[in-house]
Amino acid sequence: MARLKVAVLISGRGSNLAALIDACATPEFPAEIALVLSNRADAAGLAHATRAAIPTCVIAHRDFASRAAFDAALDGALARAGIELVCLAGFMRLLGDAFVTRWRDRLVNIHPSLLPAFPGLDTHARALAAGVRVAGCTVHFVRPTMDEGPIIVQAAVPVLPDDDTDRLAARVLAVEHRAYPLALRLIAEGRVRVEDERVAIAGAAAGATALLNPSGIAASRASLTAAEPQLFVTDITASCDFFTGKLGFGVAFRYGDPPFYAQVHRDGARLNLRHVDTPVVDHARARQEDLLSAAIPVDDVARLFQEFQAAGVPFHQPLRTEPWGARTFIVADPDGNLLLFAGAA
Ligand code: GAR
């Protein structure tokens, strides 16, 4: 497969360039960096390109009498290298309308904010001054107005109480290094289309694909996303049959022949089934003391109870209203595991 030929334009440090070089070094990555161009001979980022044996070119804006002449020189260098897509990565020169129009939808930029908030300079200081709770970066197609254009990928990070501009910038930069390679991959795979100045991404779960980190926003600590009770059962097949045949669950997976581990699920509820040769639950005691193996919240508990009744499910406790207002019922599975279903009254 032909790889998309990309030029990266830089003015300084080049850490985003380095991230793109790393991504392109993977054999199956659909793009290659064919040219690194800087408007400053002293841009530290040029060293990344040299190390990776990527051709570099310095076109110093000071050498040109007008922006148009500078842009034309850039354009010439890009054309000579057969460039198909231009990535601005910390390129601190405004490009003229003619250049931007000529490269329309083939020219992308990364900016360290969740655009359209905080375009331009001093992004992080302005974000902190505004007291935003969430910051991030945006990869977007370039339009004549600075830091404006259809958004391809965004990545979000939390703003923490003791942040200063350096700390926030570092947190955002870390996600820039993931967002830019992701955007480049999506473009090079031909999945990105601009429709009415909005980007549409083809393929499964495309919306989620183009948004990094949403679950990390709220938390400055790890968050638990679910809990999966483990039931001890003497016959995985019989147990799966009970959950699918009587309780309307599906089998997510089943391991082993004969099976020793399985998972059944219905909507958001997942139960792991672990084979044991002899029962580990003291059934008499479990029944006597209502020792539950799992508690499963339900949005319409009365309706579920009716459904289970119709299916001939054995109940340890029928539907009842608890002193604290919830309505519950308890099902016993073939191994005597007690499953509580609970919902609002
Ligand atoms: C990056 O944070 C990039 O988002 C920003 O310049 C930095 C360059 O860093 N770009 C802009 O502010 C564009 N308006 P790098 O040279 O290490 O990639």
PDB file of C-alpha atoms in Angstrom, residues 5 49 52 65 102 120 137 147 159 163 178 211 220 248 262-263 278 306 309 324 329 336 338 345:
ATOM      1  CA  LYS A   5       3.603  11.526   1.748  1.00  0.00           C
ATOM      2  CA  ALA A  49      14.444  14.570  11.416  1.00  0.00           C
ATOM      3  CA  ALA A  52      15.536   9.597  11.434  1.00  0.00           C
ATOM      4  CA  ALA A  65      10.278  40.508   1.246  1.00  0.00           C
ATOM      5  CA  ARG A 102      -4.256  25.877  -2.328  1.00  0.00           C
ATOM      6  CA  GLY A 120      -3.564  32.040  19.537  1.00  0.00           C
ATOM      7  CA  CYS A 137      -5.583  19.838  22.343  1.00  0.00           C
ATOM      8  CA  ASP A 147      -6.323  28.174  14.897  1.00  0.00           C
ATOM      9  CA  VAL A 159      -7.087  20.981  35.010  1.00  0.00           C
ATOM     10  CA  ASP A 163      -1.717  23.678  38.088  1.00  0.00           C
ATOM     11  CA  ARG A 178      -1.163  10.798  20.933  1.00  0.00           C
ATOM     12  CA  LEU A 211     -11.888  11.798  21.098  1.00  0.00           C
ATOM     13  CA  SER A 220      -7.295  12.848  39.099  1.00  0.00           C
ATOM     14  CA  GLY A 248     -32.589 -13.687  29.258  1.00  0.00           C
ATOM     15  CA  ALA A 262     -17.616 -18.299  31.437  1.00  0.00           C
ATOM     16  CA  GLN A 263     -19.270 -14.934  31.536  1.00  0.00           C
ATOM     17  CA  THR A 278     -18.004 -29.510  44.749  1.00  0.00           C
ATOM     18  CA  GLN A 306     -43.068 -10.559  35.760  1.00  0.00           C
ATOM     19  CA  GLN A 309     -42.280 -15.401  36.639  1.00  0.00           C
ATOM     20  CA  TRP A 324     -35.980   1.798  52.774  1.00  0.00           C
ATOM     21  CA  PHE A 329     -36.623 -10.020  44.572  1.00  0.00           C
ATOM     22  CA  GLY A 336     -27.974 -22.078  45.088  1.00  0.00           C
ATOM     23  CA  LEU A 338     -28.664 -15.996  45.457  1.00  0.00           C
ATOM     24  CA  ALA A 345     -40.404   1.478  44.083  1.00  0.00           C
TER      25      ALA A 345
END
